[in-house]
């Protein structure tokens, strides 16, 4: 049985190689079922010395860390920075990010599903909405996995939440997440038809303990 191909969308201040490293346990857990393909966001994020509240690495820059931090859009268009809690009228950089995904689907696809973490999961919800509204003919994802996802607080993004997304989704979030509190992840659930939920007792990371294997596998089995 050929493994499912899943496009992976990293969090803010990460990149494809750091996210690949941070999801090593998930790759091992699902290696018979999925091939994970990692994509980097087009926008460089300015390095900050302070521990930024929107840091999404769990452990900060580790081995192979986030020397090249990247983001999918900025909520503060002047400062070119991002915070999930920041209310804004308009964002910066989202169109370029959609283009990067479109190119990846064209050149590296097809993909069965798409997985996102944190800002990447919020972005995945938008990509799903574009597919649902038939605005991106290249997109043909059959499922989405959103880890620590949330609804964007940016006014121009509200169009992505107008109609529930019909294809299957698995929403994963930590009950101790301090970066994206679980109530923010729950607010995204009504945007999907029949969302499946996996909660874990931990914080801001992609859980991949043996306790979670069954939920992931049962969800993925539907598409094999």
Coordinates of C-alpha atoms in Angstrom, one line a residue:
X1 CA 0.0 0.0 0.0
X2 CA 1.6 3.3 -1.1
X3 CA 2.0 5.8 1.8
X4 CA -0.2 8.9 1.8
X5 CA 1.7 12.0 0.7
X6 CA 1.1 14.9 3.2
X7 CA 2.3 18.5 2.7
X8 CA 3.7 20.0 6.0
X9 CA 3.3 23.6 6.8
X10 CA 5.5 24.8 9.7
X11 CA 4.8 27.4 12.5
X12 CA 5.9 31.0 12.7
X13 CA 9.7 31.4 13.2
X14 CA 10.3 27.9 11.9
X15 CA 11.3 26.6 8.5
X16 CA 11.0 23.3 6.6
X17 CA 14.2 21.7 8.1
X18 CA 13.5 22.8 11.7
X19 CA 9.9 21.6 11.5
X20 CA 11.1 18.3 10.0
X21 CA 13.3 17.9 13.0
X22 CA 10.6 18.7 15.5
X23 CA 8.3 16.2 13.9
X24 CA 10.7 13.3 13.9
X25 CA 8.6 11.4 16.4
X26 CA 5.5 11.8 14.2
X27 CA 7.4 10.6 11.1
X28 CA 8.5 7.5 13.1
X29 CA 5.0 6.9 14.4
X30 CA 3.4 7.1 11.0
X31 CA 6.2 5.9 8.7
X32 CA 4.2 3.0 7.2
X33 CA 1.3 5.2 6.4
X34 CA 2.5 8.6 5.3
X35 CA 5.3 10.4 3.5
X36 CA 5.7 13.9 5.0
X37 CA 6.9 16.6 2.5
X38 CA 8.0 19.9 4.1
X39 CA 7.7 23.4 2.7
X40 CA 9.3 26.7 3.9
X41 CA 7.4 29.9 4.1
X42 CA 8.5 32.7 1.7
X43 CA 8.9 35.4 4.3
X44 CA 12.0 35.9 6.5
X45 CA 11.2 36.8 10.1
X46 CA 13.6 39.2 11.9
X47 CA 15.6 37.6 14.6
X48 CA 14.8 38.8 18.1
X49 CA 16.9 38.4 21.1
X50 CA 14.1 38.4 23.6
X51 CA 11.9 35.4 24.2
X52 CA 9.1 36.6 21.9
X53 CA 5.6 35.6 23.2
X54 CA 4.8 34.3 19.7
X55 CA 7.7 31.9 19.7
X56 CA 6.4 28.6 18.4
X57 CA 9.3 26.3 18.8
X58 CA 8.5 24.8 22.2
X59 CA 12.2 24.5 23.0
X60 CA 13.7 27.5 21.2
X61 CA 16.4 27.0 18.5
X62 CA 17.7 23.5 19.0
X63 CA 20.0 21.3 16.9
X64 CA 19.5 22.3 13.3
X65 CA 17.3 24.9 14.9
X66 CA 15.7 27.9 13.4
X67 CA 18.6 29.9 12.0
X68 CA 16.4 31.0 9.1
X69 CA 13.1 31.8 10.8
X70 CA 10.2 32.2 8.4
X71 CA 6.5 33.1 8.5
X72 CA 3.4 32.8 6.3
X73 CA 2.0 36.3 6.9
X74 CA 2.5 39.2 9.2
X75 CA -0.3 40.7 11.4
X76 CA 1.7 43.9 11.9
X77 CA 2.4 45.2 8.4
X78 CA 4.7 48.0 9.7
X79 CA 6.9 45.9 12.0
X80 CA 6.6 42.8 9.8
X81 CA 5.8 40.7 12.9
X82 CA 3.1 38.3 13.8
X83 CA 1.0 37.5 16.9
X84 CA -1.9 35.2 16.8
X85 CA -3.8 37.5 19.3
X86 CA -3.3 40.7 17.3
X87 CA -6.4 42.2 15.8
X88 CA -5.6 43.8 12.4
X89 CA -7.5 45.2 9.5
X90 CA -5.1 43.7 6.9
X91 CA -2.1 41.4 6.9
X92 CA 1.0 41.3 4.8
X93 CA 2.4 38.4 2.7
X94 CA -0.5 35.9 2.5
X95 CA -0.8 36.0 -1.3
X96 CA 2.9 35.1 -1.7
X97 CA 2.5 32.2 0.7
X98 CA -0.5 30.8 -1.3
X99 CA 1.6 31.1 -4.4
X100 CA 4.4 29.0 -2.8
X101 CA 1.9 26.3 -1.9
X102 CA 0.3 26.3 -5.3
X103 CA 3.8 25.9 -6.9
X104 CA 4.6 23.1 -4.5
X105 CA 1.4 21.3 -5.4
X106 CA 2.2 21.7 -9.1
X107 CA 5.9 20.6 -8.9
X108 CA 5.9 18.1 -6.0
X109 CA 2.3 17.0 -5.8
X110 CA -0.2 15.5 -5.9
X111 CA -0.7 15.4 -2.1
X112 CA -3.4 13.4 -0.4
X113 CA -3.5 15.7 2.6
X114 CA -2.0 18.8 4.3
X115 CA -0.7 19.2 7.9
X116 CA -0.1 22.5 9.6
X117 CA 1.3 23.6 13.0
X118 CA 0.3 26.8 14.8
X119 CA 0.5 29.7 12.3
X120 CA 0.9 27.0 9.7
X121 CA -2.4 25.3 10.9
X122 CA -4.2 28.7 10.7
X123 CA -2.8 29.0 7.2
X124 CA -3.9 25.4 6.3
X125 CA -7.5 26.3 7.3
X126 CA -7.3 29.2 4.8
X127 CA -5.9 26.9 2.1
X128 CA -8.8 24.5 2.7
X129 CA -11.3 27.3 2.4
X130 CA -9.7 28.3 -1.0
X131 CA -10.1 24.7 -2.1
X132 CA -13.6 24.5 -0.8
X133 CA -14.6 27.7 -2.7
X134 CA -12.9 26.3 -5.9
X135 CA -10.6 29.4 -6.0
X136 CA -7.4 27.3 -6.3
X137 CA -7.9 24.6 -9.0
X138 CA -4.5 23.1 -8.3
X139 CA -5.5 22.1 -4.7
X140 CA -7.0 18.7 -4.3
X141 CA -6.3 17.8 -0.7
X142 CA -8.5 15.0 0.7
X143 CA -7.9 15.8 4.4
X144 CA -6.3 18.3 6.7
X145 CA -4.5 17.9 10.1
X146 CA -4.3 21.1 12.1
X147 CA -2.1 21.1 15.2
X148 CA -2.5 24.1 17.5
X149 CA -4.6 25.9 14.9
X150 CA -6.6 29.1 15.4
X151 CA -8.8 31.6 13.5
X152 CA -6.9 34.6 12.3
X153 CA -7.9 37.8 14.1
X154 CA -7.2 39.8 10.9
X155 CA -10.4 41.3 9.5
X156 CA -9.5 40.6 5.8
X157 CA -9.2 36.9 6.6
X158 CA -12.8 36.5 7.9
X159 CA -13.9 35.5 4.4
X160 CA -12.1 32.1 5.0
X161 CA -14.6 31.2 7.7
X162 CA -17.9 32.0 6.0
X163 CA -18.8 28.4 4.9
X164 CA -17.8 25.2 6.6
X165 CA -15.1 23.1 4.9
X166 CA -16.6 19.8 3.9
X167 CA -13.6 17.5 3.7
X168 CA -12.3 15.6 6.8
X169 CA -10.1 17.3 9.3
X170 CA -8.3 16.3 12.5
X171 CA -7.7 19.0 15.0
X172 CA -4.9 18.4 17.6
X173 CA -4.2 20.7 20.5
X174 CA -2.6 20.8 23.9
X175 CA -4.5 21.6 27.1
X176 CA -1.4 23.3 28.5
X177 CA -0.5 25.2 25.4
X178 CA 0.5 28.8 26.4
X179 CA 1.2 30.1 22.9
X180 CA -2.2 29.1 21.3
X181 CA -4.5 28.3 24.2
X182 CA -6.9 25.4 23.5
X183 CA -9.9 27.7 23.5
X184 CA -8.4 29.5 20.4
X185 CA -8.1 26.1 18.7
X186 CA -11.7 25.3 19.6
X187 CA -12.9 28.5 17.9
X188 CA -11.6 27.1 14.6
X189 CA -13.7 23.9 14.8
X190 CA -17.0 25.4 13.5
X191 CA -15.2 26.2 10.2
X192 CA -15.1 22.5 9.4
X193 CA -17.9 20.0 8.9
X194 CA -17.6 17.1 11.5
X195 CA -14.2 18.0 12.8
X196 CA -12.4 15.2 14.6
X197 CA -10.5 16.3 17.8
X198 CA -7.4 14.9 19.5
X199 CA -6.4 16.7 22.7
X200 CA -3.2 16.0 24.7
X201 CA -2.2 17.2 28.2
X202 CA 1.0 19.0 26.9
X203 CA 1.9 22.3 25.5
X204 CA 2.8 23.8 22.1
X205 CA 4.1 20.9 20.0
X206 CA 3.0 18.2 17.6
X207 CA 2.2 15.2 19.9
X208 CA 3.4 11.8 18.7
X209 CA 3.4 9.5 21.7
X210 CA 2.2 5.9 21.4
X211 CA -1.1 7.1 23.1
X212 CA -1.9 9.2 20.0
X213 CA -1.0 6.6 17.4
X214 CA -4.4 5.0 17.2
X215 CA -6.2 8.3 16.6
X216 CA -3.8 9.4 13.8
X217 CA -3.9 5.9 12.2
X218 CA -7.7 5.6 12.3
X219 CA -8.1 9.0 10.8
X220 CA -5.5 8.3 8.0
X221 CA -6.9 4.8 7.3
X222 CA -9.9 6.3 5.7
X223 CA -7.8 7.6 2.8
X224 CA -5.7 4.6 2.0

